[in-house]
Coordinates of C-alpha atoms and ligand atoms in Angstrom, one line a residue:
M1 CA 65.0 -39.0 34.6
L2 CA 62.1 -38.6 32.6
P3 CA 59.1 -38.8 34.6
A4 CA 57.0 -42.6 32.9
P5 CA 54.3 -41.4 30.6
V6 CA 51.2 -42.0 31.3
V7 CA 48.3 -44.1 29.2
G8 CA 45.4 -42.3 28.1
R9 CA 45.6 -39.3 29.3
K10 CA 45.5 -37.6 25.3
H11 CA 42.1 -39.5 26.4
G12 CA 41.2 -37.0 29.4
F13 CA 40.0 -40.0 31.5
R14 CA 41.7 -43.0 32.6
R15 CA 38.0 -45.9 30.9
S16 CA 39.3 -48.9 31.4
T17 CA 40.0 -48.4 35.0
S18 CA 36.8 -46.5 36.4
P19 CA 34.0 -48.4 34.7
Y20 CA 31.6 -45.4 36.4
L21 CA 33.9 -42.0 35.3
S22 CA 33.6 -44.0 31.5
L23 CA 29.7 -44.4 32.4
S24 CA 29.0 -40.7 33.3
G25 CA 31.1 -39.5 30.1
N26 CA 29.0 -41.7 28.1
L27 CA 26.3 -40.5 29.5
L28 CA 27.8 -36.5 28.8
A29 CA 28.3 -37.3 25.5
R30 CA 24.7 -38.9 23.8
S31 CA 23.1 -35.6 26.4
R32 CA 25.5 -33.1 24.0
A33 CA 24.4 -34.7 21.2
T34 CA 20.4 -35.3 22.0
N35 CA 20.7 -31.3 22.8
L36 CA 22.1 -30.9 19.6
A37 CA 19.6 -32.5 17.4
V38 CA 16.1 -31.7 19.5
L39 CA 18.4 -27.7 18.9
G40 CA 17.9 -28.5 15.8
L41 CA 14.6 -30.7 15.5
A42 CA 12.9 -27.6 16.9
F43 CA 14.7 -24.9 14.1
I44 CA 13.0 -27.6 11.9
A45 CA 9.6 -26.7 13.3
G46 CA 9.4 -23.8 13.9
L47 CA 10.6 -23.1 10.1
S48 CA 8.2 -24.9 9.1
L49 CA 5.4 -23.4 11.6
L50 CA 6.4 -20.1 9.8
L51 CA 6.2 -20.8 6.0
N52 CA 3.2 -22.5 6.6
L53 CA 1.3 -19.0 8.8
Q54 CA 2.9 -17.8 5.3
L55 CA 1.0 -19.6 2.8
Y56 CA -2.0 -19.5 5.5
Y57 CA -2.5 -15.4 5.2
F58 CA -1.2 -15.0 1.6
P59 CA -2.4 -18.6 -0.6
S60 CA -2.3 -17.3 -3.4
A61 CA 1.1 -16.3 -4.4
H62 CA 2.0 -19.7 -3.8
D63 CA -1.4 -22.0 -5.6
S64 CA -1.5 -19.8 -9.3
P65 CA 0.4 -21.1 -11.8
N66 CA 1.7 -17.4 -12.3
S67 CA 3.4 -16.7 -9.4
S68 CA 7.1 -16.4 -9.8
L69 CA 5.4 -12.9 -11.8
S70 CA 5.8 -10.3 -8.2
L71 CA 3.0 -7.7 -10.1
L72 CA 0.9 -11.3 -10.5
A73 CA 1.3 -12.6 -6.2
S74 CA -2.1 -10.7 -5.3
L75 CA -3.8 -12.7 -7.1
P76 CA -7.2 -13.8 -5.4
K77 CA -8.2 -17.7 -5.2
L78 CA -9.3 -19.5 -8.2
Q79 CA -12.1 -20.9 -9.9
D80 CA -11.0 -23.9 -11.0
N81 CA -13.6 -26.0 -11.2
L82 CA -15.3 -23.8 -14.5
E83 CA -14.9 -25.7 -17.7
H84 CA -18.1 -24.2 -19.8
L85 CA -16.8 -20.9 -21.1
I86 CA -19.1 -17.7 -22.5
V87 CA -18.4 -15.6 -24.6
V88 CA -20.8 -12.5 -25.2
P89 CA -19.2 -10.4 -28.0
G90 CA -20.3 -6.4 -27.4
H91 CA -21.3 -4.2 -30.0
A92 CA -22.1 -0.8 -28.0
I93 CA -21.1 0.9 -24.3
W94 CA -24.7 1.1 -21.6
L95 CA -23.8 4.2 -20.4
G96 CA -27.2 4.0 -18.5
R97 CA -28.4 3.3 -14.4
D98 CA -31.8 2.2 -14.9
P99 CA -32.2 -1.3 -16.7
S100 CA -35.9 -0.2 -17.7
L101 CA -34.5 1.9 -19.6
R102 CA -32.3 0.4 -22.7
A103 CA -33.9 0.1 -25.9
E104 CA -33.4 3.7 -25.4
P105 CA -30.4 5.1 -28.1
S106 CA -29.2 7.7 -25.7
E107 CA -28.2 5.6 -22.8
W108 CA -25.8 3.7 -25.3
A109 CA -23.0 4.8 -26.6
F110 CA -22.4 2.9 -30.5
Q111 CA -19.7 3.7 -33.4
S112 CA -20.9 6.2 -36.2
Y113 CA -22.4 3.1 -38.1
Q114 CA -25.2 2.1 -36.0
A115 CA -26.4 5.6 -35.5
S116 CA -29.6 4.9 -36.9
Q117 CA -30.3 2.4 -34.0
D118 CA -33.7 1.8 -33.2
S119 CA -35.3 0.0 -30.5
S120 CA -35.2 -3.3 -31.4
R121 CA -31.9 -3.4 -32.8
L122 CA -30.7 -1.9 -29.6
D123 CA -32.6 -4.8 -27.5
V124 CA -30.8 -7.3 -29.0
F125 CA -27.7 -6.5 -26.7
F126 CA -29.9 -7.5 -23.7
Q127 CA -30.8 -10.1 -25.1
H128 CA -27.6 -11.7 -26.3
I129 CA -27.2 -10.6 -22.4
A130 CA -30.5 -12.5 -20.8
H131 CA -29.4 -15.5 -23.2
A132 CA -25.7 -16.0 -21.6
A133 CA -27.1 -15.5 -18.4
R134 CA -29.4 -18.7 -18.7
I135 CA -27.4 -20.9 -20.0
A136 CA -25.0 -20.2 -17.1
V137 CA -27.9 -20.0 -14.2
Q138 CA -27.6 -23.7 -15.7
D139 CA -24.2 -24.9 -16.1
E140 CA -22.1 -25.2 -13.0
K141 CA -19.4 -25.3 -14.0
S142 CA -18.9 -22.0 -16.5
L143 CA -18.5 -18.6 -16.9
V144 CA -20.0 -15.8 -18.9
V145 CA -16.7 -13.3 -20.0
F146 CA -18.8 -10.5 -22.0
S147 CA -16.4 -9.2 -24.1
G148 CA -15.3 -5.2 -25.4
G149 CA -12.7 -2.2 -25.2
Q150 CA -12.6 0.9 -24.2
T151 CA -14.3 1.6 -27.9
Q152 CA -16.2 4.8 -27.6
R153 CA -15.0 8.0 -27.0
S154 CA -17.9 9.1 -26.2
A155 CA -17.7 6.3 -22.6
T156 CA -15.6 6.3 -20.4
T157 CA -15.8 2.8 -19.5
T158 CA -15.5 -0.5 -21.8
E159 CA -18.4 -2.5 -23.7
G160 CA -17.1 -5.7 -21.5
E161 CA -16.9 -4.2 -18.2
S162 CA -21.0 -2.0 -18.9
Y163 CA -22.6 -5.1 -20.1
L164 CA -21.9 -7.4 -17.4
R165 CA -23.0 -3.8 -15.1
L166 CA -26.8 -4.0 -17.3
A167 CA -26.3 -7.9 -16.8
L168 CA -26.8 -7.7 -12.5
A169 CA -28.9 -4.3 -13.3
A170 CA -31.6 -6.4 -14.5
G171 CA -31.7 -9.2 -12.6
V172 CA -30.7 -11.6 -15.1
F173 CA -28.6 -13.6 -12.3
P174 CA -29.3 -14.9 -9.1
S175 CA -27.2 -12.6 -7.4
T176 CA -25.6 -9.1 -7.7
G177 CA -22.6 -10.6 -6.3
F178 CA -23.4 -13.8 -9.1
S179 CA -19.2 -14.2 -9.4
R180 CA -19.4 -17.1 -12.7
A181 CA -19.8 -13.7 -14.7
T182 CA -17.0 -10.6 -15.6
S183 CA -15.2 -8.5 -18.5
E184 CA -12.5 -8.7 -20.6
D185 CA -12.3 -5.2 -21.5
F186 CA -10.1 -5.3 -24.8
A187 CA -11.0 -6.5 -27.0
L188 CA -11.0 -4.5 -31.1
D189 CA -13.0 -6.7 -32.5
S190 CA -14.9 -10.3 -33.1
F191 CA -11.8 -12.5 -33.3
Q192 CA -10.1 -10.7 -30.4
N193 CA -14.0 -11.0 -28.9
L194 CA -12.8 -15.1 -29.2
L195 CA -9.3 -15.2 -28.1
F196 CA -9.6 -12.7 -25.5
S197 CA -11.8 -14.6 -23.7
I198 CA -10.2 -17.3 -23.3
A199 CA -7.3 -15.6 -22.1
R200 CA -10.0 -14.3 -19.5
F201 CA -11.3 -17.4 -19.1
N202 CA -7.7 -18.1 -17.7
E203 CA -7.4 -15.8 -15.2
V204 CA -10.5 -15.7 -13.8
T205 CA -10.2 -20.5 -14.0
G206 CA -6.2 -20.5 -13.5
H207 CA -6.3 -22.8 -16.4
Y208 CA -8.5 -22.8 -20.2
P209 CA -12.2 -23.8 -21.5
S210 CA -12.7 -27.9 -22.4
K211 CA -16.0 -25.8 -23.8
I212 CA -16.8 -22.8 -25.6
T213 CA -19.8 -20.8 -26.5
V214 CA -20.5 -17.9 -28.0
V215 CA -24.0 -15.9 -27.7
G216 CA -23.8 -13.1 -29.9
Y217 CA -25.5 -11.8 -34.0
E218 CA -27.1 -15.0 -36.0
M219 CA -25.2 -13.5 -38.9
K220 CA -22.0 -13.7 -37.8
R221 CA -22.0 -18.0 -37.4
A222 CA -20.3 -17.5 -40.6
R223 CA -16.9 -15.9 -39.3
F224 CA -17.0 -17.9 -35.8
L225 CA -17.6 -20.6 -37.5
E226 CA -15.2 -21.2 -40.8
L227 CA -13.3 -18.4 -39.7
H228 CA -11.8 -17.5 -36.0
R229 CA -12.9 -20.4 -34.5
P230 CA -10.0 -22.1 -36.8
A231 CA -7.7 -19.9 -37.0
I232 CA -7.0 -20.4 -33.3
R233 CA -6.8 -23.9 -34.4
W234 CA -10.2 -24.4 -31.6
P235 CA -11.3 -28.1 -31.9
E236 CA -15.1 -27.7 -33.6
A237 CA -16.5 -30.3 -31.2
R238 CA -16.0 -28.3 -28.5
F239 CA -18.0 -25.3 -30.2
E240 CA -20.8 -24.2 -29.7
Y241 CA -22.5 -20.6 -31.5
I242 CA -25.8 -19.7 -30.5
G243 CA -27.1 -16.8 -33.0
I244 CA -30.2 -14.6 -31.5
D245 CA -30.2 -11.7 -34.5
I246 CA -33.1 -8.2 -34.7
P247 CA -36.1 -9.7 -35.9
G248 CA -37.6 -8.0 -38.8
D249 CA -35.3 -7.9 -42.5
N250 CA -31.9 -8.1 -41.8
S251 CA -30.9 -8.3 -45.6
V252 CA -28.1 -5.7 -45.2
A253 CA -27.0 -5.3 -41.7
R254 CA -26.1 -9.8 -43.4
Q255 CA -24.2 -7.8 -45.8
G256 CA -22.4 -5.1 -44.3
E257 CA -21.2 -8.2 -42.5
R258 CA -20.4 -10.1 -45.2
E259 CA -18.5 -6.8 -46.8
N260 CA -16.9 -5.2 -43.7
G261 CA -16.6 -8.3 -41.8
Y262 CA -16.6 -12.3 -43.2
L263 CA -14.9 -11.8 -46.3
P264 CA -11.5 -9.5 -44.7
Y265 CA -10.8 -12.4 -42.1
V266 CA -10.8 -14.1 -45.0
A267 CA -8.8 -12.2 -46.9
D268 CA -6.5 -12.1 -43.1
L269 CA -7.1 -15.1 -40.4
Y270 CA -5.6 -12.9 -38.0
G271 CA -6.9 -9.5 -38.5
C272 CA -3.7 -7.9 -38.2
H273 CA -3.6 -6.4 -41.2
S274 CA -4.7 -3.5 -43.6
F275 CA -8.1 -2.8 -43.3
L276 CA -9.2 -4.8 -39.9
A277 CA -6.5 -3.7 -38.8
N278 CA -7.4 -0.1 -39.3
K279 CA -11.0 -0.8 -37.8
R280 CA -9.1 -1.9 -35.0
R281 CA -6.7 1.1 -35.2
Q282 CA -9.7 3.3 -35.4
R283 CA -11.3 2.1 -31.2
N284 CA -8.2 1.8 -29.7
Y285 CA -7.6 5.4 -29.3
S286 CA -8.5 5.0 -26.3
A287 CA -4.8 2.9 -26.5
R288 CA -4.7 0.3 -23.5
Y289 CA -3.1 -3.2 -23.9
P290 CA -4.3 -5.6 -23.0
P291 CA -2.8 -8.0 -20.3
Y292 CA -3.0 -11.3 -21.5
Y293 CA 0.6 -12.0 -22.8
L294 CA 1.7 -11.4 -19.5
S295 CA -1.5 -13.7 -17.6
N296 CA -1.0 -15.7 -20.3
P297 CA 2.4 -16.7 -21.5
R298 CA 1.4 -19.4 -23.2
L299 CA -0.9 -17.6 -25.7
A300 CA 2.1 -14.8 -26.5
A301 CA 2.9 -16.5 -30.1
L302 CA -0.5 -16.6 -30.9
L303 CA -0.8 -13.2 -29.4
M304 CA 1.5 -12.1 -31.5
W305 CA 0.8 -13.7 -34.8
C306 CA 0.9 -12.2 -37.9
P307 CA 2.1 -13.4 -40.5
P308 CA 3.2 -11.8 -43.8
D309 CA 1.1 -14.6 -46.0
H310 CA -2.2 -12.9 -44.7
T311 CA -3.7 -16.6 -44.3
A312 CA -1.1 -19.0 -43.0
M313 CA -1.9 -20.6 -39.8
F314 CA -0.4 -20.7 -36.5
T315 CA 1.0 -23.6 -36.9
G316 CA 3.1 -23.0 -32.7
S317 CA 2.1 -24.9 -29.6
L318 CA -1.6 -24.7 -28.0
P319 CA -2.8 -24.9 -24.3
W320 CA -5.8 -27.1 -26.2
S321 CA -4.1 -28.4 -30.1
A322 CA -3.1 -31.9 -28.0
E323 CA -2.8 -33.1 -32.1
H324 CA 0.4 -30.6 -31.1
A325 CA 2.2 -32.0 -28.8
T326 CA 1.7 -35.0 -30.3
H327 CA 3.2 -34.8 -33.6
L328 CA 6.2 -32.8 -32.0
Q329 CA 6.4 -35.9 -29.8
R330 CA 6.5 -37.9 -33.3
E331 CA 9.4 -35.7 -34.6
K332 CA 11.4 -36.3 -32.4
Ligands
LIG1 C1 -4.2 -0.5 -28.3 O1 -2.6 0.3 -28.6 C2 -1.4 -0.1 -28.3 C3 -1.0 0.7 -28.2 O2 -1.5 2.5 -28.5 C4 -1.3 -1.7 -28.5 O3 -0.1 -1.5 -27.3 C5 -2.5 -2.6 -28.1 O4 -2.1 -3.6 -28.4 C6 -4.0 -1.7 -29.2 N1 -5.1 -3.0 -29.0 C7 -5.4 -4.0 -29.3 C8 -6.6 -4.6 -28.8 O5 -4.7 -4.3 -30.2

């Protein structure tokens, strides 16, 4: 005879007959589930703690828009409250140590055509520096950028670095660790002074300025206002030029600026063809590669713009060109 089948054996418990057994089984099953849940939650909590510790100790890689680039992973905390860029274009390199000797020609490296510099001609560089510093001290949302590359063979540093060093040594800022002043170390002419300083502003703050003030030679006002500013499509209402010239008769220098700066730029808006490109090349003997393609990917197209038609405007999108954004939307 075959044994009678035991109903319910495959369930392990005969639930229907013993309320006690059924209850404890339920409890066991529930506590097993609870253990699992607790384990899972502990795991998530641990993971979140680790992530937070990482964010706490290595925050920079996460709050920078460029965090995907491992090269830039050690960015410091950005000064993201700044809005106003103050550019001081460099014209020579200060070699000195004593700021009180700043008007001596032996303290500077400059280009051969500037060789006949006398004291008042050199002191104007410091006037540009001091004036920019005064504006910066008054406007807490400003950043001064001293701009200019390693343009002189007889110097081992850049125009921008040397201007910043002179500014700090001469005490034009409230402290020697003044954080709202920096250098831009790659520009080789005025157009690059403007464009590279904007890129440098973005490196320091994480965004683009809403206002630009340039402090330079009065005789270069027309070039900045009428040529360099429109070439990068920077809005006129958010641009100011403060001109300080050498006292006395500047007619020769003015003529030189017109013939070697203004007019060549009228014919070559981005300064990248023959005459102006050659000028840059001569100042680029140190073969430095500007880092702005990497730090400012949104400016890459403008930085590379060199149209065969020498006066064709850059039409690509720019971080500061809202008109262009709406124009694109209309085309869709
Ligand atoms: C200087 O020369 C290097 C190559 O030698 C070039 O990559 C760089 O763009 C030049 N600098 C400027 C500011 O044009």
